[in-house]
mmCIF file of C-alpha atoms and ligand atoms in Angstrom:
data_model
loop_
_atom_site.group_PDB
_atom_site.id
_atom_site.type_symbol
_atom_site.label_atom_id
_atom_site.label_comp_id
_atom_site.label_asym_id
_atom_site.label_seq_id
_atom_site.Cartn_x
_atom_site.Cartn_y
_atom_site.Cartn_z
ATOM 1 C CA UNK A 126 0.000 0.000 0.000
ATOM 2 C CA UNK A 127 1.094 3.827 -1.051
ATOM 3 C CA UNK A 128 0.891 5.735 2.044
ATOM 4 C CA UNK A 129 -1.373 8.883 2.214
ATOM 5 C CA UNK A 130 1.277 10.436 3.338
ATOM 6 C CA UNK A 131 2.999 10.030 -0.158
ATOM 7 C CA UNK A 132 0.125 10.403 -2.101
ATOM 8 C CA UNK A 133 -1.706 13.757 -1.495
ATOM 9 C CA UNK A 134 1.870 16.240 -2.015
ATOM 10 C CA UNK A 135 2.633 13.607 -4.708
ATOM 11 C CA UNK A 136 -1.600 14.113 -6.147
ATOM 12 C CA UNK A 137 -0.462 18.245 -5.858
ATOM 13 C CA UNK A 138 2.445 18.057 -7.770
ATOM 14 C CA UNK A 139 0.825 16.518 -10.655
ATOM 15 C CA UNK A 140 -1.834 18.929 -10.343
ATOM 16 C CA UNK A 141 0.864 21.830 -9.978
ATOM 17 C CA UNK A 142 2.703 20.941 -13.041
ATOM 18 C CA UNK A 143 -0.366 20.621 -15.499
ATOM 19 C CA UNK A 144 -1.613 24.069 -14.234
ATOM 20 C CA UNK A 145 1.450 25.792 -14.257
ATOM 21 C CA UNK A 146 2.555 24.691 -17.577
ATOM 22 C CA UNK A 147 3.079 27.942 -19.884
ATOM 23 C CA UNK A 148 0.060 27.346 -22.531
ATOM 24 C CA UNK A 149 1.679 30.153 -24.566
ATOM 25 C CA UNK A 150 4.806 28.510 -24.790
ATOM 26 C CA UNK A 151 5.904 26.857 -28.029
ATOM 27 C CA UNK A 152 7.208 23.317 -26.048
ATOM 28 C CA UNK A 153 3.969 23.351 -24.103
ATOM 29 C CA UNK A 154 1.938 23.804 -27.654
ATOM 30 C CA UNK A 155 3.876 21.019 -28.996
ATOM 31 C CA UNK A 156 4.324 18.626 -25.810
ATOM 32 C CA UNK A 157 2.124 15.678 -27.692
ATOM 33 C CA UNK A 158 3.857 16.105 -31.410
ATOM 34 C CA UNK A 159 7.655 15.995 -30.661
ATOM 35 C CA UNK A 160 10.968 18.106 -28.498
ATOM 36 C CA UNK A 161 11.346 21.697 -29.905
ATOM 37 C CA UNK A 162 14.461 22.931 -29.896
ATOM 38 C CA UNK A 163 16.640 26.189 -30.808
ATOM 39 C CA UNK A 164 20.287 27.050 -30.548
ATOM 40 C CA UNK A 165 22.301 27.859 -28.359
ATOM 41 C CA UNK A 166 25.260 30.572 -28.489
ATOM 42 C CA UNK A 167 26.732 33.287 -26.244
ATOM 43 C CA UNK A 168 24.133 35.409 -27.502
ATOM 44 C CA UNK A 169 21.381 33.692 -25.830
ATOM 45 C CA UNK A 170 23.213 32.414 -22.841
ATOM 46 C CA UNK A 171 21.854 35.534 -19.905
ATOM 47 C CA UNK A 172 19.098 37.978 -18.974
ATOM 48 C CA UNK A 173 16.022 37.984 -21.225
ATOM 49 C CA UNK A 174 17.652 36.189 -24.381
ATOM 50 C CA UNK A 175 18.167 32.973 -22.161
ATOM 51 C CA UNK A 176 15.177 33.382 -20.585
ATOM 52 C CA UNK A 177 13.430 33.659 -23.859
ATOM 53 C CA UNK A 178 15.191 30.220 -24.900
ATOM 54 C CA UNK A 179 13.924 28.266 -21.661
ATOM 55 C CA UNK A 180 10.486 29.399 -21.847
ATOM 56 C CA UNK A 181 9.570 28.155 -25.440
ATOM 57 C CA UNK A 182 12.342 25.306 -26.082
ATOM 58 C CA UNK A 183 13.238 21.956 -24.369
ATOM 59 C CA UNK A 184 16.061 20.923 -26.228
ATOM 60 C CA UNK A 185 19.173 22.961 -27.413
ATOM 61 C CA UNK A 186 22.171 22.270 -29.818
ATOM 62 C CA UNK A 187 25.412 24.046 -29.785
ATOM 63 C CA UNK A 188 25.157 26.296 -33.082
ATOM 64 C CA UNK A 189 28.798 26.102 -33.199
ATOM 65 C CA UNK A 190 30.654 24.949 -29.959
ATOM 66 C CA UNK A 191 30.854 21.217 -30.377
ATOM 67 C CA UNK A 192 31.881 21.667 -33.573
ATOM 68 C CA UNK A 193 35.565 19.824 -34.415
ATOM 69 C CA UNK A 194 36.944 23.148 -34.519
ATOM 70 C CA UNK A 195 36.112 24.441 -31.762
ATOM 71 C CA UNK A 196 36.664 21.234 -29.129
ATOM 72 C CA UNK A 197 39.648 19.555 -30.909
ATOM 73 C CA UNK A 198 43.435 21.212 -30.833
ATOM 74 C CA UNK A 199 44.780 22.700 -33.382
ATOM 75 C CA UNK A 200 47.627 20.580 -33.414
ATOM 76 C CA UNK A 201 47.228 16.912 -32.424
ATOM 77 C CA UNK A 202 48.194 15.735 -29.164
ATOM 78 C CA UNK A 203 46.970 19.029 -27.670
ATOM 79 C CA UNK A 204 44.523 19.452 -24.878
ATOM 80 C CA UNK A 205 40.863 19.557 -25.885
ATOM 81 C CA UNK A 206 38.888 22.569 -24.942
ATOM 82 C CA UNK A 207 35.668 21.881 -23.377
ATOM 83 C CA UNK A 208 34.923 25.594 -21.324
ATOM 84 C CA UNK A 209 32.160 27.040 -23.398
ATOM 85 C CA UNK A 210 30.730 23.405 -24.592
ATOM 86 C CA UNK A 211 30.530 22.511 -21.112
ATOM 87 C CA UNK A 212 29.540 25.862 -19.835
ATOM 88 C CA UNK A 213 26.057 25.732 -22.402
ATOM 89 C CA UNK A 214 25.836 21.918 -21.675
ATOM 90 C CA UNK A 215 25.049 22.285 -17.887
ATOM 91 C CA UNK A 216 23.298 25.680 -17.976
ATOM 92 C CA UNK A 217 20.706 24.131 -20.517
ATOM 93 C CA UNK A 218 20.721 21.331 -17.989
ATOM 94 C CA UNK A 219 20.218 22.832 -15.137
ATOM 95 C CA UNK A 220 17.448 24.513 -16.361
ATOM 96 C CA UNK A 221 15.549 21.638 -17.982
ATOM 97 C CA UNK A 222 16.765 21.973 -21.448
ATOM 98 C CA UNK A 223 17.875 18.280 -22.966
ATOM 99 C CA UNK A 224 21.444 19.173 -25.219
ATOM 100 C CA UNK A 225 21.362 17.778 -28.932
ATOM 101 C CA UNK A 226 25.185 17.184 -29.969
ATOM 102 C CA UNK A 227 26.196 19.003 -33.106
ATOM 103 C CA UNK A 228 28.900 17.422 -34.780
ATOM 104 C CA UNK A 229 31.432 14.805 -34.657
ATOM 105 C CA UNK A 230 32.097 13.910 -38.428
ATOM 106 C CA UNK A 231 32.269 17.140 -40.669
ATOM 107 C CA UNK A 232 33.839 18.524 -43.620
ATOM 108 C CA UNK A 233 34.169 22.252 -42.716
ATOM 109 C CA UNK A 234 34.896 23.297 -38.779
ATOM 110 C CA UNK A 235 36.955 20.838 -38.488
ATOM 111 C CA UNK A 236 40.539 20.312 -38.004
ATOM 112 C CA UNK A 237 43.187 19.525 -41.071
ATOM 113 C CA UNK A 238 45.535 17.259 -39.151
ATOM 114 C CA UNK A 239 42.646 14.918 -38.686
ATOM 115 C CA UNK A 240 42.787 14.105 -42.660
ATOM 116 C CA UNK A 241 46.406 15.187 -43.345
ATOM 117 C CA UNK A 242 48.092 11.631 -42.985
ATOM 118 C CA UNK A 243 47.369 8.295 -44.385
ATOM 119 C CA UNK A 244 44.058 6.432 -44.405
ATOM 120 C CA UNK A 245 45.176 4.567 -41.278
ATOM 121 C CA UNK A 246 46.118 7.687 -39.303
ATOM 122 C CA UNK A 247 42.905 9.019 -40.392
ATOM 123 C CA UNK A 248 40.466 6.345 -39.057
ATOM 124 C CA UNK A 249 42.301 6.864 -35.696
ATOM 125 C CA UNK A 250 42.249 10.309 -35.669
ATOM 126 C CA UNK A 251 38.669 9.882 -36.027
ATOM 127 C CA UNK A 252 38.093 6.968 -33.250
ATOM 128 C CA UNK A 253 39.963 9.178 -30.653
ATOM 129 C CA UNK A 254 37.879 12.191 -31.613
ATOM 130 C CA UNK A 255 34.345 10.838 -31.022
ATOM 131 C CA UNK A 256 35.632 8.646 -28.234
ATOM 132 C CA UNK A 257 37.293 11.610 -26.299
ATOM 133 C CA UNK A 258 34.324 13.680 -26.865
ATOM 134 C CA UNK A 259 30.761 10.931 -26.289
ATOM 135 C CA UNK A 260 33.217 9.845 -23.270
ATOM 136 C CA UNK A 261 33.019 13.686 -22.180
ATOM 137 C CA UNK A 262 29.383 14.264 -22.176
ATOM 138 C CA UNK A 263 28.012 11.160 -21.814
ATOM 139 C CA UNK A 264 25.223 11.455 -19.337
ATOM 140 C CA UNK A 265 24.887 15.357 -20.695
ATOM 141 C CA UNK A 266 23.901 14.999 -24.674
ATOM 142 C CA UNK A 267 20.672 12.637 -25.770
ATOM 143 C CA UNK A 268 21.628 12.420 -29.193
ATOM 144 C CA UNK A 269 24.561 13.399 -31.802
ATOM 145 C CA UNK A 270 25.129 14.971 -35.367
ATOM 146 C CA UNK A 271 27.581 11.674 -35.999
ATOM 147 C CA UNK A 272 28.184 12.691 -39.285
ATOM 148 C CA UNK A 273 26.933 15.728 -41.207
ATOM 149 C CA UNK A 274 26.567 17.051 -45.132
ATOM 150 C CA UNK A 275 28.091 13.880 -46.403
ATOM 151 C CA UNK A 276 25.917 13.832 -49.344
ATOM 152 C CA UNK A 277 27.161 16.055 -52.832
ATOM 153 C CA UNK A 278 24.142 18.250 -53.845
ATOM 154 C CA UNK A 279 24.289 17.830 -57.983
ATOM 155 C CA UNK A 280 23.187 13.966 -57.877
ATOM 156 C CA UNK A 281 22.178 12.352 -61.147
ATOM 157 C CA UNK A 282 21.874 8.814 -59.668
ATOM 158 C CA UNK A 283 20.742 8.676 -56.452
ATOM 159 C CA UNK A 284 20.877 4.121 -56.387
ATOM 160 C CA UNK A 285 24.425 4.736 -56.623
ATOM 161 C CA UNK A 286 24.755 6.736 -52.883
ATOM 162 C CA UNK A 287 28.748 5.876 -52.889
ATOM 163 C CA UNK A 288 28.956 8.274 -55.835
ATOM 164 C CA UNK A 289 26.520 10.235 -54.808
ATOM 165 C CA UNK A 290 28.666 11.916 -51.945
ATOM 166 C CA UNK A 291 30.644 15.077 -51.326
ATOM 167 C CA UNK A 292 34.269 14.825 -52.408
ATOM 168 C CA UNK A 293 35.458 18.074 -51.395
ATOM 169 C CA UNK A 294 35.505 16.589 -47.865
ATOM 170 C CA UNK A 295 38.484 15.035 -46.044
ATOM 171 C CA UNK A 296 37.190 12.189 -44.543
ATOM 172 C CA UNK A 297 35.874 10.898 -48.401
ATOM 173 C CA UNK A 298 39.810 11.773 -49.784
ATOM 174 C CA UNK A 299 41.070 9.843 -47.196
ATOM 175 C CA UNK A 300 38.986 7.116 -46.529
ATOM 176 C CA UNK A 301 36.116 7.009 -49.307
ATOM 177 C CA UNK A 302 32.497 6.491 -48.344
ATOM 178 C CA UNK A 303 33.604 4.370 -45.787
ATOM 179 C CA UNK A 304 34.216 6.639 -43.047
ATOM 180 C CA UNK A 305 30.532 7.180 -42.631
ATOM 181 C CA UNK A 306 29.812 3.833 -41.445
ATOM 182 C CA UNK A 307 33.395 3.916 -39.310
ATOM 183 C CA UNK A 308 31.751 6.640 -37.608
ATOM 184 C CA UNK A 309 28.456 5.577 -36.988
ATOM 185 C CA UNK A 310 30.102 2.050 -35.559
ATOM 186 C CA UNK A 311 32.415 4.171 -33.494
ATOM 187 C CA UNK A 312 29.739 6.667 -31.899
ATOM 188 C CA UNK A 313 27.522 2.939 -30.983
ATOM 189 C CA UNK A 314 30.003 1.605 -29.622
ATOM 190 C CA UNK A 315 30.968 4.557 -27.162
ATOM 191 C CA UNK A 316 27.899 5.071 -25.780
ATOM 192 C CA UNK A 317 25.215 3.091 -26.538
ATOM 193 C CA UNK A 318 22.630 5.177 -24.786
ATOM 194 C CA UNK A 319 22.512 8.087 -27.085
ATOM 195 C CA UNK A 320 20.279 8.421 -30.281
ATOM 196 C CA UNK A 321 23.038 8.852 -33.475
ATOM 197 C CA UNK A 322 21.835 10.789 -36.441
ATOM 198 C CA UNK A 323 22.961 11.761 -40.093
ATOM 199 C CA UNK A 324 22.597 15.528 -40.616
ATOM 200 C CA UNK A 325 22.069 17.401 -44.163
ATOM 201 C CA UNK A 326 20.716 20.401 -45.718
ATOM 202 C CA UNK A 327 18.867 20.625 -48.944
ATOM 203 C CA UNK A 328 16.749 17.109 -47.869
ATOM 204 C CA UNK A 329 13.513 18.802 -49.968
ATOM 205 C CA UNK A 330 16.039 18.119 -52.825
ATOM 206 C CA UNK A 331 14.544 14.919 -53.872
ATOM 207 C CA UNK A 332 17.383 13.298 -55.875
ATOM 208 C CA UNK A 333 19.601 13.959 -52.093
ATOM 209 C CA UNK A 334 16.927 12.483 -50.491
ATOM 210 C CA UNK A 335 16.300 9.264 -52.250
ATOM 211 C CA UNK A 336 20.677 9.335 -52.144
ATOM 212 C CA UNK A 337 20.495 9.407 -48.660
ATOM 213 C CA UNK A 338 17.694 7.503 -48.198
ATOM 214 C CA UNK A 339 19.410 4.717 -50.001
ATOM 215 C CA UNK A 340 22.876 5.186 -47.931
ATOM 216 C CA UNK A 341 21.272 5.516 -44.155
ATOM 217 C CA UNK A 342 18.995 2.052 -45.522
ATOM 218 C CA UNK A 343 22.123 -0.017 -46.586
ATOM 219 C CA UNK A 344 23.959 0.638 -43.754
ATOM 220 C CA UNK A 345 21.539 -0.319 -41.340
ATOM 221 C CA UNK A 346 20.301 -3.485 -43.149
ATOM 222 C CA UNK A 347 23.921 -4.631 -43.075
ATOM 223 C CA UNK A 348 24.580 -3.709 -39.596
ATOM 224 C CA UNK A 349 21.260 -5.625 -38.702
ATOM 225 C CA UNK A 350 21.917 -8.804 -40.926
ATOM 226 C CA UNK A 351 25.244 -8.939 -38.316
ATOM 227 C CA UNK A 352 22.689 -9.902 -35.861
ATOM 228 C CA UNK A 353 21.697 -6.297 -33.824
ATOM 229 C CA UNK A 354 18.791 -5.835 -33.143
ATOM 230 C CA UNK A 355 18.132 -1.950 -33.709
ATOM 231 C CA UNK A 356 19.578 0.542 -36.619
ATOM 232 C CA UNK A 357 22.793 1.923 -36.473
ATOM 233 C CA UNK A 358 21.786 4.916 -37.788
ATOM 234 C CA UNK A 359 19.144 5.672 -35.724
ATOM 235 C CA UNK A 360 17.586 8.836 -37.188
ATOM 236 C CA UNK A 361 17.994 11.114 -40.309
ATOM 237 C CA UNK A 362 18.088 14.994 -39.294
ATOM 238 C CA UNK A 363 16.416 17.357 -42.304
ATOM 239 C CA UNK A 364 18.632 20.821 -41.539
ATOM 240 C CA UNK A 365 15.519 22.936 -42.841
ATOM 241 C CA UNK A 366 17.351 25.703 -44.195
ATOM 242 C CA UNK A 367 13.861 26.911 -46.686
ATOM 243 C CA UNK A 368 12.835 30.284 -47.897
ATOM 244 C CA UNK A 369 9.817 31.594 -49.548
ATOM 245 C CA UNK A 370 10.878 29.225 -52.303
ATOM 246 C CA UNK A 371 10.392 26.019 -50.669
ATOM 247 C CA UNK A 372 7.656 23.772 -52.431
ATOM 248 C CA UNK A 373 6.341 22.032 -49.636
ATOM 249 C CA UNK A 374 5.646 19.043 -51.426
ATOM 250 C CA UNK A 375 9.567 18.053 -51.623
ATOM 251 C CA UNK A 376 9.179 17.938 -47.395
ATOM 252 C CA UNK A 377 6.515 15.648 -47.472
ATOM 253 C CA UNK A 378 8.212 13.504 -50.146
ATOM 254 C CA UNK A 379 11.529 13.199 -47.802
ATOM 255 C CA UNK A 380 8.830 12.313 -45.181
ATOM 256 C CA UNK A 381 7.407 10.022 -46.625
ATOM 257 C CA UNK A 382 10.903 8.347 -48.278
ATOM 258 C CA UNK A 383 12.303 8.536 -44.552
ATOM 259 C CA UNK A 384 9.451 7.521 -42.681
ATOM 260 C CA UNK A 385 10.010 4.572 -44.765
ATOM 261 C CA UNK A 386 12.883 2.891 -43.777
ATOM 262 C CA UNK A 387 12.342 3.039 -39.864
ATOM 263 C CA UNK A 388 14.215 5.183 -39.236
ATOM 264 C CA UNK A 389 13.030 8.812 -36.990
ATOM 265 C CA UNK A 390 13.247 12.068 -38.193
ATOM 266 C CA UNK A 391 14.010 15.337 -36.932
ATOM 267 C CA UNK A 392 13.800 18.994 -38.452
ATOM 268 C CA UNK A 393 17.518 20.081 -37.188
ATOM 269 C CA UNK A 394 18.124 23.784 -37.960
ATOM 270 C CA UNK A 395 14.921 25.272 -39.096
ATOM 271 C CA UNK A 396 14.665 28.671 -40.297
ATOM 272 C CA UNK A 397 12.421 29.988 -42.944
ATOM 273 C CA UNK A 398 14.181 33.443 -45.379
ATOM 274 C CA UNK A 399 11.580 35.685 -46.430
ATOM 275 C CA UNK A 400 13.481 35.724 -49.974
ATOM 276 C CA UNK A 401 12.228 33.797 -52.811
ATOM 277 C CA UNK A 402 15.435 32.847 -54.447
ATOM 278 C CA UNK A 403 17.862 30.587 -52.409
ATOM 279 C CA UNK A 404 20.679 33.054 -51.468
ATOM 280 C CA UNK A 405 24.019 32.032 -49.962
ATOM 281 C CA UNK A 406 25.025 35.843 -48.297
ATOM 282 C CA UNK A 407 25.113 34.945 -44.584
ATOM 283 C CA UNK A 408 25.946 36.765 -41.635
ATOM 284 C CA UNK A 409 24.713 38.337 -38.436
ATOM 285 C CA UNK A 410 22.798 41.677 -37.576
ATOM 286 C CA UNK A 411 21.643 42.331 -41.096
ATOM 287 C CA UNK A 412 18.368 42.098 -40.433
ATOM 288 C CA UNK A 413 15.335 44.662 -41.321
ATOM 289 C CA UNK A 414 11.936 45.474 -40.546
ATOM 290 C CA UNK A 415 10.331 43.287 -42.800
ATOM 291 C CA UNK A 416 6.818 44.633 -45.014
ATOM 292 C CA UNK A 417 3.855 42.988 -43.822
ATOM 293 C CA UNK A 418 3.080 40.851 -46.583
ATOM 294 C CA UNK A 419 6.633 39.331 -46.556
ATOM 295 C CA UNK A 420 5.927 38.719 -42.933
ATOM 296 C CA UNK A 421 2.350 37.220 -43.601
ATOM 297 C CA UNK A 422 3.751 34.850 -46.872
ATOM 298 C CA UNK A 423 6.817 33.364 -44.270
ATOM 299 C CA UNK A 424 4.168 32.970 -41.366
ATOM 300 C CA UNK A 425 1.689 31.363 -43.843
ATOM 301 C CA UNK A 426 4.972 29.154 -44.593
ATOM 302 C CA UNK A 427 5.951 28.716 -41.422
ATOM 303 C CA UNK A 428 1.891 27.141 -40.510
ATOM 304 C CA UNK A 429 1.898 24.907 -43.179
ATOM 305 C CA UNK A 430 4.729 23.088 -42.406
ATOM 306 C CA UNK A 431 4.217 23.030 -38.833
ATOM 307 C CA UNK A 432 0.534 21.082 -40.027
ATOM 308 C CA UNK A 433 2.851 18.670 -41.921
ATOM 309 C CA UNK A 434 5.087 18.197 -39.169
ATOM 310 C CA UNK A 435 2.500 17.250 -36.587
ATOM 311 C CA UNK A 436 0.888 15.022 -39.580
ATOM 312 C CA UNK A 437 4.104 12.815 -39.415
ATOM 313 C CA UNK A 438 4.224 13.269 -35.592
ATOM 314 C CA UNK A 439 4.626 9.987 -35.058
ATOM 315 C CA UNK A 440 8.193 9.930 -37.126
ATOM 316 C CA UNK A 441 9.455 13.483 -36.220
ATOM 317 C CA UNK A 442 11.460 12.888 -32.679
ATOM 318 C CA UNK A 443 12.296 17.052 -32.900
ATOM 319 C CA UNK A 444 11.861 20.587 -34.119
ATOM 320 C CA UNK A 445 14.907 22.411 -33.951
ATOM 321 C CA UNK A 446 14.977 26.112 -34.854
ATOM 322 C CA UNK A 447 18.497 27.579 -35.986
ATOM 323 C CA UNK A 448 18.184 30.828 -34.382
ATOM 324 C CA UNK A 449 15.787 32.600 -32.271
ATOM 325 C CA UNK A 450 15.885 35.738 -33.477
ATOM 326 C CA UNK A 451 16.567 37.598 -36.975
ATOM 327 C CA UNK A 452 19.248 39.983 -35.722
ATOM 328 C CA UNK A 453 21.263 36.714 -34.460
ATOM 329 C CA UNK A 454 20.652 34.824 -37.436
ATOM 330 C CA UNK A 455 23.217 33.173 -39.500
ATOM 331 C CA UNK A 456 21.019 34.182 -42.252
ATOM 332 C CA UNK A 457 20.240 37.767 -41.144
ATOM 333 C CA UNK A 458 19.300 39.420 -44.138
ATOM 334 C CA UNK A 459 16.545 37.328 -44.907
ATOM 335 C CA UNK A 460 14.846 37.687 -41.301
ATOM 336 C CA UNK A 461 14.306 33.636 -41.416
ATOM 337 C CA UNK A 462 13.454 33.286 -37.342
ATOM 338 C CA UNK A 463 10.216 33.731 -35.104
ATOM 339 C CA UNK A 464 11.470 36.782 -33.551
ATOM 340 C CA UNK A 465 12.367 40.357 -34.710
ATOM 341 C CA UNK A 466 15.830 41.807 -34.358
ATOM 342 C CA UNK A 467 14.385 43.018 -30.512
ATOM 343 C CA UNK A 468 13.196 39.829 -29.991
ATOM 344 C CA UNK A 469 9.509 40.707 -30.242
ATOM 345 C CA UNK A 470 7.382 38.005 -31.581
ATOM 346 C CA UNK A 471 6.459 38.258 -35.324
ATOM 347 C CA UNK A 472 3.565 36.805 -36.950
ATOM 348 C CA UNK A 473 5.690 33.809 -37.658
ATOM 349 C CA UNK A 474 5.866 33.322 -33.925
ATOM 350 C CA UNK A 475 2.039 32.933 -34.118
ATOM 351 C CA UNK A 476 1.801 31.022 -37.142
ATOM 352 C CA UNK A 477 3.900 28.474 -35.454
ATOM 353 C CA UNK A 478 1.896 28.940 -32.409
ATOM 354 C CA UNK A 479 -1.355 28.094 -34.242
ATOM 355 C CA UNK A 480 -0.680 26.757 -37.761
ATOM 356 C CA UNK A 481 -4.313 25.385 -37.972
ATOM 357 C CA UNK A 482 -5.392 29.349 -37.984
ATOM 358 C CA UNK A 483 -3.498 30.010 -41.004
HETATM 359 O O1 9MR B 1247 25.076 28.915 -37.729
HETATM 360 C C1 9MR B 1247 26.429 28.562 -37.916
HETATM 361 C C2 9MR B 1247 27.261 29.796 -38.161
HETATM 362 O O2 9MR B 1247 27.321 30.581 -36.988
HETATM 363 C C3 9MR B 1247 28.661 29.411 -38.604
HETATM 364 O O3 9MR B 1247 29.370 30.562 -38.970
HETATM 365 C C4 9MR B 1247 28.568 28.450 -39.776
HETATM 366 C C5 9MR B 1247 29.932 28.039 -40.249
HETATM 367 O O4 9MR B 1247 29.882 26.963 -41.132
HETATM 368 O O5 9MR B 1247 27.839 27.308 -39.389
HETATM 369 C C6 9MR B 1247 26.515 27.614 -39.097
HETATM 370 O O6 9MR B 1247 25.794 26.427 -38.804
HETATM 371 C C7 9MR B 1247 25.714 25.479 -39.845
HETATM 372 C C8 9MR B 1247 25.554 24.122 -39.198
HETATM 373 O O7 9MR B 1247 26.598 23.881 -38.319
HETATM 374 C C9 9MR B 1247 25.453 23.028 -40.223
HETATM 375 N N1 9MR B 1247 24.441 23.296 -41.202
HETATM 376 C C10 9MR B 1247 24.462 24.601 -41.814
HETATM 377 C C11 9MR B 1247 24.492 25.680 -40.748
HETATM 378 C C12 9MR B 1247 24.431 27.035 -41.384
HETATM 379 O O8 9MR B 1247 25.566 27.273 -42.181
#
């Protein structure tokens, strides 16, 4: 038998966290569908920014400090730096934030000396990497960016994934399409606990997504024919870098082609320009008031594919946003985020809030 004792403050604290749940809050609005998340940076790390951050979102990724570049020496056998990793790590934790781990395996922000020598050198350079750092946050990250933007983006023949991939990469110069298996195998073994994903941009492109489709599909059937019993890849992350130009239908169609293969999905770095071409000039604090209708087409963007998210919520694990607010924005100039340049909500904020209104 429970003792009363136990039960009434334990009947109260139910009670207590139902009431006092935030309905105006974007985690709270989503708690049934899947985690949303945002970034985090030194930007939003204090005062009203960070407070901002905890309110809405329940998970966070790094936007650039567990990058390779910024956790590995620049020369080997020098001391990792963990300070600001760490520093983000526990704050989100102690304030009831789960951490997303973004990235282990990576082309760009990483370090040359990891590719520099032979193919054997290589693979170990890469072993001690995402050893040293799963072994440092385990207990502190749910799930990783294993390996990221693998995939080339001009793909004629998406059967053949091997051919398929970026070459203007290290990792495929030194070790072919290999290493993206090596690393999944590596990051498993590690720690098992934690949820490994493959991370790309440009996943509404449909000849990358059938590519990668095919890739994340043989790898797993071979890694379960060895007898395991779940995926080794356990989720494909859609970066959700759009713009006014986005045909929806190419998300549902990666949806659909992901949902597939049983494998979940998240939306990684979401952010929506208000530009109809796909424009490459990035940078902070180049934002602008945007005209209304601009703001009304990306809101009206921003509701529909929040409804087609929460259609597939059963598949999507996680909505992450890649920035909070348009004057922080790696994209600035096209005002892609939910909030303005003073972080006042814009009517993207309540498209997103209530996508069946739009
Ligand atoms: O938002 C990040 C920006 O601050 C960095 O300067 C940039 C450098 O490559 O990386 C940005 O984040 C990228 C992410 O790590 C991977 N997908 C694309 C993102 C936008 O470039």
């Amino acid at each position: 038998m429970i003792k009363k004792t136990i039960l009434v403050p334990l009947f109260f604290i139910i009670l207590c966290t139902a009431a006092c749940e935030d309905k105006t809050a974007l985690k709270t609005i989503y708690k049934n569908d899947f985690l949303i998340g945002n970034i985090i940076t030194p930007a939003y790390m204090d005062g009203d920014n960070f407070d901002l951050l905890k309110k809405h979102f329940n998970i966070v990724t790094c936007e650039n400090d567990m990058k390779p570049d910024r956790l590995a020496p620049a020369n080997k056998g020098g001391a990792y730096r963990w300070t600001e990793a760490d520093r983000m790590a526990d704050k989100a934790k102690e304030n009831g934030m789960q951490v997303h781990g973004h990235v282990l395996v990576w082309h760009s922000q990483s370090r040359a000396w990891f590719t520099a020598g032979t193919a054997e050198e290589a693979k170990e350079n890469m072993v001690n990497h995402i050893n040293t750092v799963l072994d440092h946050f385990k207990g502190r990250v749910v799930s990783w960016d294993v390996v990221n933007e693998a995939m080339g983006d001009s793909i004629t023949d998406p059967s053949d994934w091997r051919s398929s991939l970026r070459t203007n990469s290290g990792w495929y110069r030194t070790l072919g399409p290999d290493f993206i298996e090596l690393a999944f195998r590596t990051a498993r073994e590690a720690d098992p606990d934690i949820i490994l994903y493959y991370n790309d941009y440009g996943l509404n492109n449909r000849n990358k997504a059938a590519a990668v489709r095919n890739m994340v599909k043989e790898i797993n059937d071979k890694y379960k024919a060895e007898g395991n019993s779940r995926n080794l890849i356990d989720g494909i992350g859609m970066q959700g870098h759009y713009g006014l130009w986005l045909n929806i239908g190419d998300v549902r169609n990666s949806l659909e082609l992901f949902s597939g293969i049983g494998v979940e999905i998240s939306i990684t770095e979401l952010d929506v320009e208000s530009r109809q071409t796909n424009s490459s000039e990035w940078g902070v604090n180049r934002n602008s008031v945007m005209p209304e209708p601009q703001a009304q087409a990306q809101a009206n963007l921003y509701a529909a594919l929040f409804r087609l998210f929460r259609e597939y919520r059963d598949k999507i694990a996680r909505v992450t946003f890649w920035g909070m607010d348009d004057k922080n924005s790696w994209k600035s100039v096209g005002n892609p985020c939910l909030f303005d340049g003073n972080m006042e909500p814009k009517p993207a904020f309540l498209a997103v809030s209530n996508p069946d209104d739009y």
